[in-house]
Amino acid sequence: MGVLNVTPDSFSDGGKFNRLDLALKHIDSMLENGADIIDIGGESTKPGSDPVSIDEELNRVIPIINEVKKTNNDILISVDTYKSVVAKEAIKAGVDIINDISGLAFDEDMAPLLAKNDIPVIIMHIQGKPKTMQQNIFYNELINDIKKYFKKRCDHAIKSGIKKSNIILDPGIGFGKTFNHNYKLLNSLEIFKDMAYPLLIGPSRKAFIGDALNLPPDERVEGTIATVVAGILNGANIVRVHDVKENKRAITVTENILAAK
């Protein structure tokens, strides 16, 4: 899954792809380099970020979906949003997946909308909201607490009419987690496999990598690759990354290692 942030303030690539032509060029590049899914985000959800208006988010993401689907309807597009109004318009434009950082918790209309339209959803774990999620982080036991959260959110999704086969889980690396929590999650992904849902991870260029290496976001490619490989070896099915070419190469080698068992 290749990341396209059409925001001025994303932590890694804010402001780089705000123009439609630049966004489309970047999508083409990611697809050429092996991305299977393009995840488009119109609101930064980095720690400390403020939400944007619905109109602003729509203006950022819908024109891109329209252009991509007009060119090739087979390209899989995910939209990173927790707002049902944005999701509704994205679905009209042909989006294939909704990536909801709130796990369907921030907007009560999201789950029924996705059920009605038979749209797959990524249910992510988050503690708090992006503005304050890195403040007062507390878990009784990290993995068990996240599993309980997943059960609650998946039960809600299924009761709302979302098919179990349309649910993907994301443990939310970097969302209400400490440095150690993020590494423990990567090392514990297999524990979530008994829930019988596909697993997505999004470690790309995040602070826990930068803190380990003392490097800024644009110099965290190698660190990201290490987390992606570890994630796949521990059970991740989808990896969300900025640097598609480099990670795709590492994934190809990793898959060959696993296939040779």
PDB file of C-alpha atoms in Angstrom:
ATOM      1  CA  MET A   1       0.000   0.000   0.000  1.00  0.00           C
ATOM      2  CA  GLY A   2       1.551   3.263  -1.161  1.00  0.00           C
ATOM      3  CA  VAL A   3       0.868   6.467   0.776  1.00  0.00           C
ATOM      4  CA  LEU A   4      -0.334   9.658  -0.908  1.00  0.00           C
ATOM      5  CA  ASN A   5      -0.816  12.539   1.510  1.00  0.00           C
ATOM      6  CA  VAL A   6      -2.493  15.544  -0.109  1.00  0.00           C
ATOM      7  CA  THR A   7      -2.025  17.682   2.974  1.00  0.00           C
ATOM      8  CA  PRO A   8       0.168  20.691   3.779  1.00  0.00           C
ATOM      9  CA  ASP A   9       1.155  19.366   7.207  1.00  0.00           C
ATOM     10  CA  SER A  10       1.745  15.593   7.145  1.00  0.00           C
ATOM     11  CA  PHE A  11       4.846  14.718   9.165  1.00  0.00           C
ATOM     12  CA  SER A  12       6.787  13.179   6.274  1.00  0.00           C
ATOM     13  CA  ASP A  13       5.601  14.524   2.926  1.00  0.00           C
ATOM     14  CA  GLY A  14       3.298  17.428   3.748  1.00  0.00           C
ATOM     15  CA  GLY A  15       2.860  19.861   0.855  1.00  0.00           C
ATOM     16  CA  LYS A  16       4.663  17.749  -1.761  1.00  0.00           C
ATOM     17  CA  PHE A  17       1.603  16.468  -3.617  1.00  0.00           C
ATOM     18  CA  ASN A  18      -1.056  19.145  -3.129  1.00  0.00           C
ATOM     19  CA  ARG A  19      -1.357  19.842  -6.869  1.00  0.00           C
ATOM     20  CA  LEU A  20      -3.447  17.359  -8.836  1.00  0.00           C
ATOM     21  CA  ASP A  21      -0.781  16.790 -11.493  1.00  0.00           C
ATOM     22  CA  LEU A  22       1.902  16.077  -8.877  1.00  0.00           C
ATOM     23  CA  ALA A  23      -0.412  13.723  -6.986  1.00  0.00           C
ATOM     24  CA  LEU A  24      -1.255  11.760 -10.145  1.00  0.00           C
ATOM     25  CA  LYS A  25       2.407  11.573 -11.138  1.00  0.00           C
ATOM     26  CA  HIS A  26       3.284  10.186  -7.708  1.00  0.00           C
ATOM     27  CA  ILE A  27       0.509   7.590  -7.946  1.00  0.00           C
ATOM     28  CA  ASP A  28       1.866   6.463 -11.326  1.00  0.00           C
ATOM     29  CA  SER A  29       5.343   6.171  -9.813  1.00  0.00           C
ATOM     30  CA  MET A  30       4.119   4.099  -6.864  1.00  0.00           C
ATOM     31  CA  LEU A  31       2.164   1.762  -9.141  1.00  0.00           C
ATOM     32  CA  GLU A  32       5.161   1.307 -11.443  1.00  0.00           C
ATOM     33  CA  ASN A  33       7.274   0.457  -8.407  1.00  0.00           C
ATOM     34  CA  GLY A  34       4.922  -2.267  -7.219  1.00  0.00           C
ATOM     35  CA  ALA A  35       2.166  -0.739  -5.083  1.00  0.00           C
ATOM     36  CA  ASP A  36      -1.019  -2.837  -5.047  1.00  0.00           C
ATOM     37  CA  ILE A  37      -3.156  -0.218  -3.264  1.00  0.00           C
ATOM     38  CA  ILE A  38      -2.923   3.582  -3.114  1.00  0.00           C
ATOM     39  CA  ASP A  39      -3.997   5.127   0.209  1.00  0.00           C
ATOM     40  CA  ILE A  40      -5.044   8.772  -0.161  1.00  0.00           C
ATOM     41  CA  GLY A  41      -5.209  11.016   2.894  1.00  0.00           C
ATOM     42  CA  GLY A  42      -6.688  14.514   2.969  1.00  0.00           C
ATOM     43  CA  GLU A  43      -6.160  15.216   6.670  1.00  0.00           C
ATOM     44  CA  SER A  44      -2.967  14.845   8.661  1.00  0.00           C
ATOM     45  CA  THR A  45      -3.396  12.607  11.712  1.00  0.00           C
ATOM     46  CA  LYS A  46       0.128  13.024  13.052  1.00  0.00           C
ATOM     47  CA  PRO A  47       0.452  13.575  16.826  1.00  0.00           C
ATOM     48  CA  GLY A  48      -0.784  17.043  17.778  1.00  0.00           C
ATOM     49  CA  SER A  49      -2.635  17.649  14.513  1.00  0.00           C
ATOM     50  CA  ASP A  50      -5.971  19.438  14.246  1.00  0.00           C
ATOM     51  CA  PRO A  51      -8.858  18.194  12.079  1.00  0.00           C
ATOM     52  CA  VAL A  52      -9.724  19.940   8.818  1.00  0.00           C
ATOM     53  CA  SER A  53     -13.211  20.767   7.582  1.00  0.00           C
ATOM     54  CA  ILE A  54     -15.208  18.237   5.596  1.00  0.00           C
ATOM     55  CA  ASP A  55     -15.195  20.540   2.558  1.00  0.00           C
ATOM     56  CA  GLU A  56     -11.418  20.915   2.681  1.00  0.00           C
ATOM     57  CA  GLU A  57     -10.903  17.165   2.929  1.00  0.00           C
ATOM     58  CA  LEU A  58     -13.316  16.537   0.051  1.00  0.00           C
ATOM     59  CA  ASN A  59     -11.583  19.120  -2.128  1.00  0.00           C
ATOM     60  CA  ARG A  60      -8.256  17.412  -1.513  1.00  0.00           C
ATOM     61  CA  VAL A  61      -9.171  13.779  -2.180  1.00  0.00           C
ATOM     62  CA  ILE A  62     -12.191  13.512  -4.501  1.00  0.00           C
ATOM     63  CA  PRO A  63     -10.600  15.053  -7.636  1.00  0.00           C
ATOM     64  CA  ILE A  64      -7.727  12.570  -7.348  1.00  0.00           C
ATOM     65  CA  ILE A  65     -10.039   9.554  -7.058  1.00  0.00           C
ATOM     66  CA  ASN A  66     -12.052  10.792 -10.045  1.00  0.00           C
ATOM     67  CA  GLU A  67      -8.960  11.168 -12.213  1.00  0.00           C
ATOM     68  CA  VAL A  68      -7.436   7.828 -11.225  1.00  0.00           C
ATOM     69  CA  LYS A  69     -10.652   5.880 -11.754  1.00  0.00           C
ATOM     70  CA  LYS A  70     -11.288   7.639 -15.063  1.00  0.00           C
ATOM     71  CA  THR A  71      -7.881   6.476 -16.297  1.00  0.00           C
ATOM     72  CA  ASN A  72      -7.971   2.938 -14.878  1.00  0.00           C
ATOM     73  CA  ASN A  73     -10.883   1.713 -12.789  1.00  0.00           C
ATOM     74  CA  ASP A  74      -8.934  -1.398 -11.750  1.00  0.00           C
ATOM     75  CA  ILE A  75      -6.491   0.566  -9.574  1.00  0.00           C
ATOM     76  CA  LEU A  76      -7.312  -0.132  -5.920  1.00  0.00           C
ATOM     77  CA  ILE A  77      -7.819   3.101  -3.986  1.00  0.00           C
ATOM     78  CA  SER A  78      -8.143   3.469  -0.231  1.00  0.00           C
ATOM     79  CA  VAL A  79      -9.143   6.723   1.442  1.00  0.00           C
ATOM     80  CA  ASP A  80      -7.804   7.537   4.882  1.00  0.00           C
ATOM     81  CA  THR A  81     -10.783   9.163   6.615  1.00  0.00           C
ATOM     82  CA  TYR A  82     -12.962   8.781   9.696  1.00  0.00           C
ATOM     83  CA  LYS A  83     -15.717  11.090   8.361  1.00  0.00           C
ATOM     84  CA  SER A  84     -18.761   9.424   6.823  1.00  0.00           C
ATOM     85  CA  VAL A  85     -19.504  12.381   4.526  1.00  0.00           C
ATOM     86  CA  VAL A  86     -16.024  12.109   3.008  1.00  0.00           C
ATOM     87  CA  ALA A  87     -16.353   8.329   2.765  1.00  0.00           C
ATOM     88  CA  LYS A  88     -19.748   8.649   1.051  1.00  0.00           C
ATOM     89  CA  GLU A  89     -18.385  10.943  -1.659  1.00  0.00           C
ATOM     90  CA  ALA A  90     -15.287   8.778  -2.049  1.00  0.00           C
ATOM     91  CA  ILE A  91     -17.499   5.716  -2.563  1.00  0.00           C
ATOM     92  CA  LYS A  92     -19.488   7.599  -5.224  1.00  0.00           C
ATOM     93  CA  ALA A  93     -16.176   8.357  -6.952  1.00  0.00           C
ATOM     94  CA  GLY A  94     -15.276   4.662  -6.939  1.00  0.00           C
ATOM     95  CA  VAL A  95     -13.040   4.169  -3.911  1.00  0.00           C
ATOM     96  CA  ASP A  96     -12.410   0.538  -2.952  1.00  0.00           C
ATOM     97  CA  ILE A  97     -11.459   0.674   0.759  1.00  0.00           C
ATOM     98  CA  ILE A  98     -11.992   3.049   3.687  1.00  0.00           C
ATOM     99  CA  ASN A  99      -9.074   3.358   6.105  1.00  0.00           C
ATOM    100  CA  ASP A 100     -10.604   4.590   9.387  1.00  0.00           C
ATOM    101  CA  ILE A 101      -8.054   5.506  12.066  1.00  0.00           C
ATOM    102  CA  SER A 102     -10.841   5.610  14.648  1.00  0.00           C
ATOM    103  CA  GLY A 103     -11.964   2.030  14.087  1.00  0.00           C
ATOM    104  CA  LEU A 104     -15.471   3.301  13.191  1.00  0.00           C
ATOM    105  CA  ALA A 105     -15.685   5.133  16.534  1.00  0.00           C
ATOM    106  CA  PHE A 106     -15.523   8.853  15.650  1.00  0.00           C
ATOM    107  CA  ASP A 107     -18.560   8.935  13.323  1.00  0.00           C
ATOM    108  CA  GLU A 108     -21.629   6.800  14.063  1.00  0.00           C
ATOM    109  CA  ASP A 109     -22.754   6.962  10.425  1.00  0.00           C
ATOM    110  CA  MET A 110     -19.579   5.358   9.063  1.00  0.00           C
ATOM    111  CA  ALA A 111     -20.317   1.688   9.795  1.00  0.00           C
ATOM    112  CA  PRO A 112     -23.867   1.690   8.310  1.00  0.00           C
ATOM    113  CA  LEU A 113     -22.562   3.512   5.223  1.00  0.00           C
ATOM    114  CA  LEU A 114     -19.852   0.926   4.591  1.00  0.00           C
ATOM    115  CA  ALA A 115     -22.265  -1.941   5.235  1.00  0.00           C
ATOM    116  CA  LYS A 116     -24.808  -0.535   2.785  1.00  0.00           C
ATOM    117  CA  ASN A 117     -22.175  -0.154   0.061  1.00  0.00           C
ATOM    118  CA  ASP A 118     -20.285  -3.397   0.800  1.00  0.00           C
ATOM    119  CA  ILE A 119     -16.975  -1.532   1.195  1.00  0.00           C
ATOM    120  CA  PRO A 120     -13.976  -3.071   3.003  1.00  0.00           C
ATOM    121  CA  VAL A 121     -12.738  -1.167   6.040  1.00  0.00           C
ATOM    122  CA  ILE A 122      -9.434  -0.932   7.866  1.00  0.00           C
ATOM    123  CA  ILE A 123     -10.165  -0.801  11.594  1.00  0.00           C
ATOM    124  CA  MET A 124      -7.227   0.825  13.343  1.00  0.00           C
ATOM    125  CA  HIS A 125      -6.457   0.967  17.043  1.00  0.00           C
ATOM    126  CA  ILE A 126      -5.954   4.432  18.483  1.00  0.00           C
ATOM    127  CA  GLN A 127      -5.804   5.681  22.052  1.00  0.00           C
ATOM    128  CA  GLY A 128      -7.503   9.080  22.184  1.00  0.00           C
ATOM    129  CA  LYS A 129      -7.507  11.421  19.179  1.00  0.00           C
ATOM    130  CA  PRO A 130      -4.595  12.625  17.024  1.00  0.00           C
ATOM    131  CA  LYS A 131      -4.395  15.982  18.833  1.00  0.00           C
ATOM    132  CA  THR A 132      -3.725  14.388  22.235  1.00  0.00           C
ATOM    133  CA  MET A 133      -2.971  10.700  21.582  1.00  0.00           C
ATOM    134  CA  GLN A 134       0.679  10.931  22.627  1.00  0.00           C
ATOM    135  CA  GLN A 135      -0.218  12.448  26.005  1.00  0.00           C
ATOM    136  CA  ASN A 136      -0.793  10.284  29.089  1.00  0.00           C
ATOM    137  CA  ILE A 137      -0.377   6.975  27.242  1.00  0.00           C
ATOM    138  CA  PHE A 138      -1.492   4.080  29.435  1.00  0.00           C
ATOM    139  CA  TYR A 139      -2.313   0.400  28.950  1.00  0.00           C
ATOM    140  CA  ASN A 140      -3.038  -2.307  31.502  1.00  0.00           C
ATOM    141  CA  GLU A 141      -1.353  -4.692  29.062  1.00  0.00           C
ATOM    142  CA  LEU A 142      -0.645  -3.444  25.547  1.00  0.00           C
ATOM    143  CA  ILE A 143      -1.481  -6.486  23.422  1.00  0.00           C
ATOM    144  CA  ASN A 144      -4.507  -7.636  25.435  1.00  0.00           C
ATOM    145  CA  ASP A 145      -5.922  -4.115  25.536  1.00  0.00           C
ATOM    146  CA  ILE A 146      -5.622  -3.782  21.763  1.00  0.00           C
ATOM    147  CA  LYS A 147      -7.213  -7.212  21.223  1.00  0.00           C
ATOM    148  CA  LYS A 148     -10.151  -6.189  23.428  1.00  0.00           C
ATOM    149  CA  TYR A 149     -10.480  -2.965  21.435  1.00  0.00           C
ATOM    150  CA  PHE A 150     -10.458  -4.899  18.162  1.00  0.00           C
ATOM    151  CA  LYS A 151     -13.135  -7.288  19.414  1.00  0.00           C
ATOM    152  CA  LYS A 152     -15.360  -4.386  20.442  1.00  0.00           C
ATOM    153  CA  ARG A 153     -14.910  -2.498  17.175  1.00  0.00           C
ATOM    154  CA  CYS A 154     -15.310  -5.619  15.005  1.00  0.00           C
ATOM    155  CA  ASP A 155     -18.469  -6.609  16.893  1.00  0.00           C
ATOM    156  CA  HIS A 156     -19.810  -3.109  16.218  1.00  0.00           C
ATOM    157  CA  ALA A 157     -18.912  -3.390  12.533  1.00  0.00           C
ATOM    158  CA  ILE A 158     -20.550  -6.795  12.105  1.00  0.00           C
ATOM    159  CA  LYS A 159     -23.687  -5.753  14.017  1.00  0.00           C
ATOM    160  CA  SER A 160     -23.891  -2.752  11.670  1.00  0.00           C
ATOM    161  CA  GLY A 161     -23.933  -5.112   8.697  1.00  0.00           C
ATOM    162  CA  ILE A 162     -20.287  -5.078   7.604  1.00  0.00           C
ATOM    163  CA  LYS A 163     -19.175  -8.499   6.396  1.00  0.00           C
ATOM    164  CA  LYS A 164     -16.417 -10.146   8.391  1.00  0.00           C
ATOM    165  CA  SER A 165     -14.580 -10.681   5.103  1.00  0.00           C
ATOM    166  CA  ASN A 166     -14.538  -6.890   4.607  1.00  0.00           C
ATOM    167  CA  ILE A 167     -12.584  -6.158   7.810  1.00  0.00           C
ATOM    168  CA  ILE A 168      -8.829  -5.526   8.027  1.00  0.00           C
ATOM    169  CA  LEU A 169      -7.104  -4.806  11.347  1.00  0.00           C
ATOM    170  CA  ASP A 170      -4.348  -2.248  11.968  1.00  0.00           C
ATOM    171  CA  PRO A 171      -2.761  -2.128  15.467  1.00  0.00           C
ATOM    172  CA  GLY A 172      -2.055   1.574  15.007  1.00  0.00           C
ATOM    173  CA  ILE A 173       1.710   1.898  15.253  1.00  0.00           C
ATOM    174  CA  GLY A 174       2.458   5.454  16.379  1.00  0.00           C
ATOM    175  CA  PHE A 175      -1.124   6.205  17.434  1.00  0.00           C
ATOM    176  CA  GLY A 176      -1.161   6.499  21.218  1.00  0.00           C
ATOM    177  CA  LYS A 177       1.944   4.333  21.656  1.00  0.00           C
ATOM    178  CA  THR A 178       5.344   4.828  23.275  1.00  0.00           C
ATOM    179  CA  PHE A 179       8.689   4.007  21.642  1.00  0.00           C
ATOM    180  CA  ASN A 180       8.706   0.568  23.289  1.00  0.00           C
ATOM    181  CA  HIS A 181       5.032  -0.081  22.520  1.00  0.00           C
ATOM    182  CA  ASN A 182       5.667   0.287  18.784  1.00  0.00           C
ATOM    183  CA  TYR A 183       8.522  -2.202  18.789  1.00  0.00           C
ATOM    184  CA  LYS A 184       6.577  -4.623  20.979  1.00  0.00           C
ATOM    185  CA  LEU A 185       3.668  -4.484  18.534  1.00  0.00           C
ATOM    186  CA  LEU A 186       5.925  -5.342  15.601  1.00  0.00           C
ATOM    187  CA  ASN A 187       7.330  -8.259  17.580  1.00  0.00           C
ATOM    188  CA  SER A 188       3.873  -9.484  18.654  1.00  0.00           C
ATOM    189  CA  LEU A 189       1.773  -9.353  15.484  1.00  0.00           C
ATOM    190  CA  GLU A 190       1.284 -13.126  15.429  1.00  0.00           C
ATOM    191  CA  ILE A 191      -0.834 -12.809  18.578  1.00  0.00           C
ATOM    192  CA  PHE A 192      -3.498 -10.982  16.547  1.00  0.00           C
ATOM    193  CA  LYS A 193      -3.698 -13.697  13.889  1.00  0.00           C
ATOM    194  CA  ASP A 194      -6.107 -15.814  15.944  1.00  0.00           C
ATOM    195  CA  MET A 195      -8.724 -13.102  15.364  1.00  0.00           C
ATOM    196  CA  ALA A 196      -8.783 -14.345  11.737  1.00  0.00           C
ATOM    197  CA  TYR A 197      -8.619 -10.951  10.022  1.00  0.00           C
ATOM    198  CA  PRO A 198      -5.939  -9.665   7.640  1.00  0.00           C
ATOM    199  CA  LEU A 199      -3.372  -7.443   9.376  1.00  0.00           C
ATOM    200  CA  LEU A 200      -2.095  -4.104   8.099  1.00  0.00           C
ATOM    201  CA  ILE A 201       0.808  -2.170   9.590  1.00  0.00           C
ATOM    202  CA  GLY A 202       1.838   1.433   8.959  1.00  0.00           C
ATOM    203  CA  PRO A 203       5.309   2.022  10.428  1.00  0.00           C
ATOM    204  CA  SER A 204       6.653   4.081   7.527  1.00  0.00           C
ATOM    205  CA  ARG A 205       9.098   6.864   8.504  1.00  0.00           C
ATOM    206  CA  LYS A 206       7.506   7.233  11.939  1.00  0.00           C
ATOM    207  CA  ALA A 207       9.081   8.770  15.028  1.00  0.00           C
ATOM    208  CA  PHE A 208       9.912   5.487  16.752  1.00  0.00           C
ATOM    209  CA  ILE A 209      12.248   4.756  13.823  1.00  0.00           C
ATOM    210  CA  GLY A 210      13.700   8.253  13.894  1.00  0.00           C
ATOM    211  CA  ASP A 211      14.227   8.074  17.646  1.00  0.00           C
ATOM    212  CA  ALA A 212      16.181   4.823  17.295  1.00  0.00           C
ATOM    213  CA  LEU A 213      18.381   6.220  14.524  1.00  0.00           C
ATOM    214  CA  ASN A 214      18.343   9.935  15.395  1.00  0.00           C
ATOM    215  CA  LEU A 215      17.265  10.739  11.837  1.00  0.00           C
ATOM    216  CA  PRO A 216      14.576  12.976  10.240  1.00  0.00           C
ATOM    217  CA  PRO A 217      11.601  11.463   8.358  1.00  0.00           C
ATOM    218  CA  ASP A 218      13.172  11.563   4.888  1.00  0.00           C
ATOM    219  CA  GLU A 219      16.174   9.541   6.121  1.00  0.00           C
ATOM    220  CA  ARG A 220      14.190   6.698   7.685  1.00  0.00           C
ATOM    221  CA  VAL A 221      13.886   4.453   4.614  1.00  0.00           C
ATOM    222  CA  GLU A 222      16.249   1.726   5.856  1.00  0.00           C
ATOM    223  CA  GLY A 223      14.648   1.765   9.291  1.00  0.00           C
ATOM    224  CA  THR A 224      11.224   1.475   7.693  1.00  0.00           C
ATOM    225  CA  ILE A 225      12.386  -1.505   5.638  1.00  0.00           C
ATOM    226  CA  ALA A 226      13.536  -3.248   8.824  1.00  0.00           C
ATOM    227  CA  THR A 227      10.109  -2.766  10.405  1.00  0.00           C
ATOM    228  CA  VAL A 228       8.311  -3.921   7.248  1.00  0.00           C
ATOM    229  CA  VAL A 229      10.360  -7.115   7.003  1.00  0.00           C
ATOM    230  CA  ALA A 230       9.864  -7.821  10.714  1.00  0.00           C
ATOM    231  CA  GLY A 231       6.151  -7.160  10.309  1.00  0.00           C
ATOM    232  CA  ILE A 232       5.794  -9.581   7.410  1.00  0.00           C
ATOM    233  CA  LEU A 233       7.786 -12.274   9.206  1.00  0.00           C
ATOM    234  CA  ASN A 234       5.435 -11.848  12.167  1.00  0.00           C
ATOM    235  CA  GLY A 235       2.219 -12.031  10.158  1.00  0.00           C
ATOM    236  CA  ALA A 236       1.430  -8.690   8.484  1.00  0.00           C
ATOM    237  CA  ASN A 237      -0.532  -9.042   5.235  1.00  0.00           C
ATOM    238  CA  ILE A 238      -0.472  -5.408   4.077  1.00  0.00           C
ATOM    239  CA  VAL A 239       2.202  -2.775   4.682  1.00  0.00           C
ATOM    240  CA  ARG A 240       1.501   0.934   4.267  1.00  0.00           C
ATOM    241  CA  VAL A 241       4.643   2.785   3.132  1.00  0.00           C
ATOM    242  CA  HIS A 242       5.883   6.013   1.559  1.00  0.00           C
ATOM    243  CA  ASP A 243       8.919   4.515  -0.203  1.00  0.00           C
ATOM    244  CA  VAL A 244       7.331   1.865  -2.407  1.00  0.00           C
ATOM    245  CA  LYS A 245      10.281   0.858  -4.597  1.00  0.00           C
ATOM    246  CA  GLU A 246      12.685   0.159  -1.738  1.00  0.00           C
ATOM    247  CA  ASN A 247      10.131  -1.643   0.405  1.00  0.00           C
ATOM    248  CA  LYS A 248       8.774  -3.701  -2.509  1.00  0.00           C
ATOM    249  CA  ARG A 249      12.268  -5.022  -3.202  1.00  0.00           C
ATOM    250  CA  ALA A 250      12.731  -5.979   0.444  1.00  0.00           C
ATOM    251  CA  ILE A 251       9.302  -7.624   0.516  1.00  0.00           C
ATOM    252  CA  THR A 252      10.070  -9.675  -2.605  1.00  0.00           C
ATOM    253  CA  VAL A 253      13.217 -11.086  -0.997  1.00  0.00           C
ATOM    254  CA  THR A 254      11.364 -11.695   2.282  1.00  0.00           C
ATOM    255  CA  GLU A 255       8.628 -13.614   0.457  1.00  0.00           C
ATOM    256  CA  ASN A 256      11.257 -15.785  -1.223  1.00  0.00           C
ATOM    257  CA  ILE A 257      12.789 -16.559   2.166  1.00  0.00           C
ATOM    258  CA  LEU A 258       9.386 -17.567   3.539  1.00  0.00           C
ATOM    259  CA  ALA A 259       8.581 -19.654   0.467  1.00  0.00           C
ATOM    260  CA  ALA A 260      11.833 -21.614   0.845  1.00  0.00           C
ATOM    261  CA  LYS A 261      10.897 -23.048   4.259  1.00  0.00           C
TER     262      LYS A 261
END
